Amino acid sequence: MVKNGCHMGVAEITRVWNETAFYIKDAMQAGDTLAFDLGFVKFFPAIEGTFPSADAPFDPEVNRLYVAAQPSDEIRTALEKGTPTRADADTGAKPRIIKVTWGDMKQSNVIKSGERFAVIGTALTLGSGDEHAELKLPGGGGTVEVALEAQSSADDGSQRIFGRLTQPVDACEGTVLTLWTHGLSPDSALTPAPSNKLTVLAGSDPGPVPLAQTSDGKCKIMSMDDEGSHTDFLYGSAWNVASTVIVPLPVVSGKSLVAL
């Protein structure tokens, strides 16, 4: 305010705003009103952050209660033909990961191998096409790419991103997930946003991998043998095929059958 031309000194400005804030805080706690109109500006309580459901509890790691300020109609009208500036424009919201979680999201900084998880923070956006993320394993174990899902309006765009590890990871502690994003400005450079140290839980056994399957995954060939042989298949001989769905199979060569 001093830099922008206010004739009061820093100490006076601080005292005025502190007294105003304490007055608003005390009045809100007393339940007298939820909005305070001082003529040139209106103050009212607001909550930052999203909630996964209508009855979800307040999460201090994601949500923040603060007092919002709304300028008067006269000030808005005066600014219609100009663009206001702010002294701290270079300190806007930058990409930051607050926590990474999975399942019911009650455990912070814990994910499970093979399952979908959420990256929660501020200024986390996708949309330019070059955003990406990876999980760095402890002890020089390398990195694992993270497949990111496209954001939807329900995810509030900048506060939550869903992803999944692209390959199985053994249970371990001390991993770090880093997301590269443009933040709130698509024209800005990619910015890395690292998480706190994460714990990875072992995933469940996915079961045997099918030899072949239809494109919709409904019919899976799990095993095949030709009179006891699993390597050489003779045309015209009897084949034993074990599958998850019983379907009529035509008499074709072994190569064509596996292609199914």
PDB file of N, CA, C and O in Angstrom, residues 128-171:
ATOM      1  N   SER A 128      -2.204 -28.805 -21.839  1.00  0.00           N
ATOM      2  CA  SER A 128      -1.319 -28.414 -22.929  1.00  0.00           C
ATOM      3  C   SER A 128      -0.762 -29.620 -23.677  1.00  0.00           C
ATOM      4  O   SER A 128      -0.283 -29.483 -24.804  1.00  0.00           O
ATOM      5  N   GLY A 129      -0.803 -30.786 -23.069  1.00  0.00           N
ATOM      6  CA  GLY A 129      -0.357 -31.990 -23.734  1.00  0.00           C
ATOM      7  C   GLY A 129       1.048 -32.447 -23.389  1.00  0.00           C
ATOM      8  O   GLY A 129       1.409 -33.594 -23.652  1.00  0.00           O
ATOM      9  N   ASP A 130       1.858 -31.557 -22.805  1.00  0.00           N
ATOM     10  CA  ASP A 130       3.227 -31.953 -22.464  1.00  0.00           C
ATOM     11  C   ASP A 130       3.425 -32.154 -20.969  1.00  0.00           C
ATOM     12  O   ASP A 130       4.537 -32.401 -20.513  1.00  0.00           O
ATOM     13  N   GLU A 131       2.351 -32.054 -20.195  1.00  0.00           N
ATOM     14  CA  GLU A 131       2.469 -32.316 -18.766  1.00  0.00           C
ATOM     15  C   GLU A 131       2.761 -33.799 -18.542  1.00  0.00           C
ATOM     16  O   GLU A 131       2.265 -34.659 -19.277  1.00  0.00           O
ATOM     17  N   HIS A 132       3.534 -34.106 -17.522  1.00  0.00           N
ATOM     18  CA  HIS A 132       3.860 -35.496 -17.226  1.00  0.00           C
ATOM     19  C   HIS A 132       4.254 -35.624 -15.769  1.00  0.00           C
ATOM     20  O   HIS A 132       4.472 -34.621 -15.074  1.00  0.00           O
ATOM     21  N   ALA A 133       4.346 -36.865 -15.292  1.00  0.00           N
ATOM     22  CA  ALA A 133       4.700 -37.115 -13.894  1.00  0.00           C
ATOM     23  C   ALA A 133       5.467 -38.424 -13.811  1.00  0.00           C
ATOM     24  O   ALA A 133       5.319 -39.306 -14.658  1.00  0.00           O
ATOM     25  N   GLU A 134       6.282 -38.549 -12.771  1.00  0.00           N
ATOM     26  CA  GLU A 134       7.035 -39.775 -12.540  1.00  0.00           C
ATOM     27  C   GLU A 134       7.229 -39.974 -11.045  1.00  0.00           C
ATOM     28  O   GLU A 134       7.182 -39.021 -10.263  1.00  0.00           O
ATOM     29  N   LEU A 135       7.431 -41.222 -10.665  1.00  0.00           N
ATOM     30  CA  LEU A 135       7.688 -41.590  -9.274  1.00  0.00           C
ATOM     31  C   LEU A 135       9.142 -42.021  -9.165  1.00  0.00           C
ATOM     32  O   LEU A 135       9.574 -42.963  -9.846  1.00  0.00           O
ATOM     33  N   LYS A 136       9.910 -41.344  -8.319  1.00  0.00           N
ATOM     34  CA  LYS A 136      11.310 -41.690  -8.114  1.00  0.00           C
ATOM     35  C   LYS A 136      11.410 -42.658  -6.943  1.00  0.00           C
ATOM     36  O   LYS A 136      10.978 -42.366  -5.833  1.00  0.00           O
ATOM     37  N   LEU A 137      11.989 -43.832  -7.202  1.00  0.00           N
ATOM     38  CA  LEU A 137      12.106 -44.863  -6.184  1.00  0.00           C
ATOM     39  C   LEU A 137      13.319 -44.610  -5.298  1.00  0.00           C
ATOM     40  O   LEU A 137      14.309 -44.006  -5.742  1.00  0.00           O
ATOM     41  N   PRO A 138      13.288 -45.050  -4.052  1.00  0.00           N
ATOM     42  CA  PRO A 138      14.404 -44.803  -3.129  1.00  0.00           C
ATOM     43  C   PRO A 138      15.625 -45.661  -3.461  1.00  0.00           C
ATOM     44  O   PRO A 138      15.511 -46.677  -4.161  1.00  0.00           O
ATOM     45  N   GLY A 139      16.771 -45.243  -2.938  1.00  0.00           N
ATOM     46  CA  GLY A 139      17.983 -46.038  -3.072  1.00  0.00           C
ATOM     47  C   GLY A 139      18.479 -46.184  -4.492  1.00  0.00           C
ATOM     48  O   GLY A 139      19.088 -47.198  -4.837  1.00  0.00           O
ATOM     49  N   GLY A 140      18.215 -45.194  -5.338  1.00  0.00           N
ATOM     50  CA  GLY A 140      18.670 -45.281  -6.716  1.00  0.00           C
ATOM     51  C   GLY A 140      17.945 -46.328  -7.533  1.00  0.00           C
ATOM     52  O   GLY A 140      18.500 -46.884  -8.487  1.00  0.00           O
ATOM     53  N   GLY A 141      16.698 -46.620  -7.181  1.00  0.00           N
ATOM     54  CA  GLY A 141      15.932 -47.649  -7.871  1.00  0.00           C
ATOM     55  C   GLY A 141      15.325 -47.212  -9.181  1.00  0.00           C
ATOM     56  O   GLY A 141      14.550 -47.956  -9.779  1.00  0.00           O
ATOM     57  N   GLY A 142      15.642 -46.002  -9.624  1.00  0.00           N
ATOM     58  CA  GLY A 142      15.114 -45.522 -10.894  1.00  0.00           C
ATOM     59  C   GLY A 142      13.783 -44.802 -10.747  1.00  0.00           C
ATOM     60  O   GLY A 142      13.375 -44.433  -9.646  1.00  0.00           O
ATOM     61  N   THR A 143      13.096 -44.618 -11.853  1.00  0.00           N
ATOM     62  CA  THR A 143      11.818 -43.905 -11.864  1.00  0.00           C
ATOM     63  C   THR A 143      10.756 -44.728 -12.584  1.00  0.00           C
ATOM     64  O   THR A 143      11.072 -45.595 -13.412  1.00  0.00           O
ATOM     65  N   VAL A 144       9.515 -44.466 -12.241  1.00  0.00           N
ATOM     66  CA  VAL A 144       8.363 -45.114 -12.866  1.00  0.00           C
ATOM     67  C   VAL A 144       7.452 -44.027 -13.406  1.00  0.00           C
ATOM     68  O   VAL A 144       7.093 -43.090 -12.683  1.00  0.00           O
ATOM     69  N   GLU A 145       7.076 -44.138 -14.659  1.00  0.00           N
ATOM     70  CA  GLU A 145       6.192 -43.154 -15.264  1.00  0.00           C
ATOM     71  C   GLU A 145       4.790 -43.259 -14.674  1.00  0.00           C
ATOM     72  O   GLU A 145       4.322 -44.349 -14.331  1.00  0.00           O
ATOM     73  N   VAL A 146       4.126 -42.119 -14.547  1.00  0.00           N
ATOM     74  CA  VAL A 146       2.764 -42.057 -14.029  1.00  0.00           C
ATOM     75  C   VAL A 146       1.825 -41.680 -15.169  1.00  0.00           C
ATOM     76  O   VAL A 146       2.046 -40.679 -15.864  1.00  0.00           O
ATOM     77  N   ALA A 147       0.793 -42.489 -15.394  1.00  0.00           N
ATOM     78  CA  ALA A 147      -0.216 -42.175 -16.397  1.00  0.00           C
ATOM     79  C   ALA A 147      -1.241 -41.233 -15.774  1.00  0.00           C
ATOM     80  O   ALA A 147      -1.859 -41.566 -14.768  1.00  0.00           O
ATOM     81  N   LEU A 148      -1.420 -40.055 -16.352  1.00  0.00           N
ATOM     82  CA  LEU A 148      -2.315 -39.041 -15.808  1.00  0.00           C
ATOM     83  C   LEU A 148      -3.642 -39.050 -16.554  1.00  0.00           C
ATOM     84  O   LEU A 148      -3.678 -39.191 -17.776  1.00  0.00           O
ATOM     85  N   GLU A 149      -4.731 -38.882 -15.808  1.00  0.00           N
ATOM     86  CA  GLU A 149      -6.058 -38.807 -16.407  1.00  0.00           C
ATOM     87  C   GLU A 149      -6.389 -37.368 -16.769  1.00  0.00           C
ATOM     88  O   GLU A 149      -5.942 -36.426 -16.115  1.00  0.00           O
ATOM     89  N   ALA A 150      -7.173 -37.191 -17.815  1.00  0.00           N
ATOM     90  CA  ALA A 150      -7.620 -35.852 -18.189  1.00  0.00           C
ATOM     91  C   ALA A 150      -8.495 -35.277 -17.084  1.00  0.00           C
ATOM     92  O   ALA A 150      -9.319 -35.986 -16.493  1.00  0.00           O
ATOM     93  N   GLN A 151      -8.309 -34.008 -16.795  1.00  0.00           N
ATOM     94  CA  GLN A 151      -9.100 -33.371 -15.738  1.00  0.00           C
ATOM     95  C   GLN A 151     -10.504 -33.075 -16.225  1.00  0.00           C
ATOM     96  O   GLN A 151     -10.742 -32.871 -17.418  1.00  0.00           O
ATOM     97  N   SER A 152     -11.445 -33.027 -15.290  1.00  0.00           N
ATOM     98  CA  SER A 152     -12.821 -32.634 -15.588  1.00  0.00           C
ATOM     99  C   SER A 152     -13.183 -31.451 -14.716  1.00  0.00           C
ATOM    100  O   SER A 152     -12.508 -31.132 -13.746  1.00  0.00           O
ATOM    101  N   SER A 153     -14.272 -30.779 -15.071  1.00  0.00           N
ATOM    102  CA  SER A 153     -14.691 -29.612 -14.298  1.00  0.00           C
ATOM    103  C   SER A 153     -15.018 -29.984 -12.866  1.00  0.00           C
ATOM    104  O   SER A 153     -14.867 -29.176 -11.955  1.00  0.00           O
ATOM    105  N   ALA A 154     -15.440 -31.232 -12.639  1.00  0.00           N
ATOM    106  CA  ALA A 154     -15.774 -31.672 -11.283  1.00  0.00           C
ATOM    107  C   ALA A 154     -14.544 -31.745 -10.399  1.00  0.00           C
ATOM    108  O   ALA A 154     -14.638 -31.700  -9.181  1.00  0.00           O
ATOM    109  N   ASP A 155     -13.355 -31.866 -11.013  1.00  0.00           N
ATOM    110  CA  ASP A 155     -12.117 -31.945 -10.246  1.00  0.00           C
ATOM    111  C   ASP A 155     -11.572 -30.568  -9.884  1.00  0.00           C
ATOM    112  O   ASP A 155     -10.510 -30.448  -9.301  1.00  0.00           O
ATOM    113  N   ASP A 156     -12.290 -29.509 -10.269  1.00  0.00           N
ATOM    114  CA  ASP A 156     -11.894 -28.140  -9.965  1.00  0.00           C
ATOM    115  C   ASP A 156     -10.597 -27.764 -10.675  1.00  0.00           C
ATOM    116  O   ASP A 156      -9.915 -26.836 -10.284  1.00  0.00           O
ATOM    117  N   GLY A 157     -10.256 -28.518 -11.708  1.00  0.00           N
ATOM    118  CA  GLY A 157      -9.185 -28.123 -12.617  1.00  0.00           C
ATOM    119  C   GLY A 157      -7.806 -27.941 -12.051  1.00  0.00           C
ATOM    120  O   GLY A 157      -6.866 -28.523 -12.553  1.00  0.00           O
ATOM    121  N   SER A 158      -7.636 -27.140 -11.025  1.00  0.00           N
ATOM    122  CA  SER A 158      -6.288 -26.797 -10.570  1.00  0.00           C
ATOM    123  C   SER A 158      -5.935 -27.383  -9.212  1.00  0.00           C
ATOM    124  O   SER A 158      -4.862 -27.086  -8.694  1.00  0.00           O
ATOM    125  N   GLN A 159      -6.799 -28.198  -8.630  1.00  0.00           N
ATOM    126  CA  GLN A 159      -6.541 -28.668  -7.271  1.00  0.00           C
ATOM    127  C   GLN A 159      -6.460 -30.184  -7.133  1.00  0.00           C
ATOM    128  O   GLN A 159      -6.071 -30.687  -6.086  1.00  0.00           O
ATOM    129  N   ARG A 160      -6.770 -30.936  -8.215  1.00  0.00           N
ATOM    130  CA  ARG A 160      -6.734 -32.387  -8.071  1.00  0.00           C
ATOM    131  C   ARG A 160      -6.478 -33.028  -9.424  1.00  0.00           C
ATOM    132  O   ARG A 160      -7.079 -32.657 -10.430  1.00  0.00           O
ATOM    133  N   ILE A 161      -5.547 -33.973  -9.452  1.00  0.00           N
ATOM    134  CA  ILE A 161      -5.231 -34.729 -10.656  1.00  0.00           C
ATOM    135  C   ILE A 161      -5.172 -36.212 -10.268  1.00  0.00           C
ATOM    136  O   ILE A 161      -4.616 -36.561  -9.226  1.00  0.00           O
ATOM    137  N   PHE A 162      -5.751 -37.071 -11.104  1.00  0.00           N
ATOM    138  CA  PHE A 162      -5.718 -38.497 -10.849  1.00  0.00           C
ATOM    139  C   PHE A 162      -4.684 -39.168 -11.749  1.00  0.00           C
ATOM    140  O   PHE A 162      -4.460 -38.748 -12.890  1.00  0.00           O
ATOM    141  N   GLY A 163      -4.031 -40.201 -11.211  1.00  0.00           N
ATOM    142  CA  GLY A 163      -3.026 -40.923 -11.976  1.00  0.00           C
ATOM    143  C   GLY A 163      -2.901 -42.354 -11.523  1.00  0.00           C
ATOM    144  O   GLY A 163      -3.558 -42.793 -10.569  1.00  0.00           O
ATOM    145  N   ARG A 164      -2.022 -43.080 -12.208  1.00  0.00           N
ATOM    146  CA  ARG A 164      -1.791 -44.487 -11.903  1.00  0.00           C
ATOM    147  C   ARG A 164      -0.385 -44.837 -12.368  1.00  0.00           C
ATOM    148  O   ARG A 164       0.069 -44.357 -13.413  1.00  0.00           O
ATOM    149  N   LEU A 165       0.330 -45.672 -11.587  1.00  0.00           N
ATOM    150  CA  LEU A 165       1.665 -46.101 -11.989  1.00  0.00           C
ATOM    151  C   LEU A 165       1.554 -46.994 -13.223  1.00  0.00           C
ATOM    152  O   LEU A 165       0.637 -47.808 -13.321  1.00  0.00           O
ATOM    153  N   THR A 166       2.483 -46.834 -14.165  1.00  0.00           N
ATOM    154  CA  THR A 166       2.410 -47.590 -15.405  1.00  0.00           C
ATOM    155  C   THR A 166       3.005 -48.988 -15.287  1.00  0.00           C
ATOM    156  O   THR A 166       2.913 -49.768 -16.236  1.00  0.00           O
ATOM    157  N   GLN A 167       3.606 -49.311 -14.155  1.00  0.00           N
ATOM    158  CA  GLN A 167       4.147 -50.655 -13.944  1.00  0.00           C
ATOM    159  C   GLN A 167       4.123 -50.984 -12.463  1.00  0.00           C
ATOM    160  O   GLN A 167       4.077 -50.080 -11.620  1.00  0.00           O
ATOM    161  N   PRO A 168       4.116 -52.271 -12.100  1.00  0.00           N
ATOM    162  CA  PRO A 168       4.068 -52.657 -10.682  1.00  0.00           C
ATOM    163  C   PRO A 168       5.302 -52.165  -9.925  1.00  0.00           C
ATOM    164  O   PRO A 168       6.405 -52.106 -10.471  1.00  0.00           O
ATOM    165  N   VAL A 169       5.102 -51.819  -8.669  1.00  0.00           N
ATOM    166  CA  VAL A 169       6.184 -51.360  -7.793  1.00  0.00           C
ATOM    167  C   VAL A 169       6.084 -52.118  -6.477  1.00  0.00           C
ATOM    168  O   VAL A 169       4.996 -52.230  -5.896  1.00  0.00           O
ATOM    169  N   ASP A 170       7.194 -52.641  -6.009  1.00  0.00           N
ATOM    170  CA  ASP A 170       7.216 -53.323  -4.718  1.00  0.00           C
ATOM    171  C   ASP A 170       6.971 -52.328  -3.588  1.00  0.00           C
ATOM    172  O   ASP A 170       7.256 -51.128  -3.725  1.00  0.00           O
ATOM    173  N   ALA A 171       6.453 -52.823  -2.473  1.00  0.00           N
ATOM    174  CA  ALA A 171       6.208 -51.957  -1.317  1.00  0.00           C
ATOM    175  C   ALA A 171       7.510 -51.294  -0.882  1.00  0.00           C
ATOM    176  O   ALA A 171       8.551 -51.942  -0.772  1.00  0.00           O
TER     177      ALA A 171
END
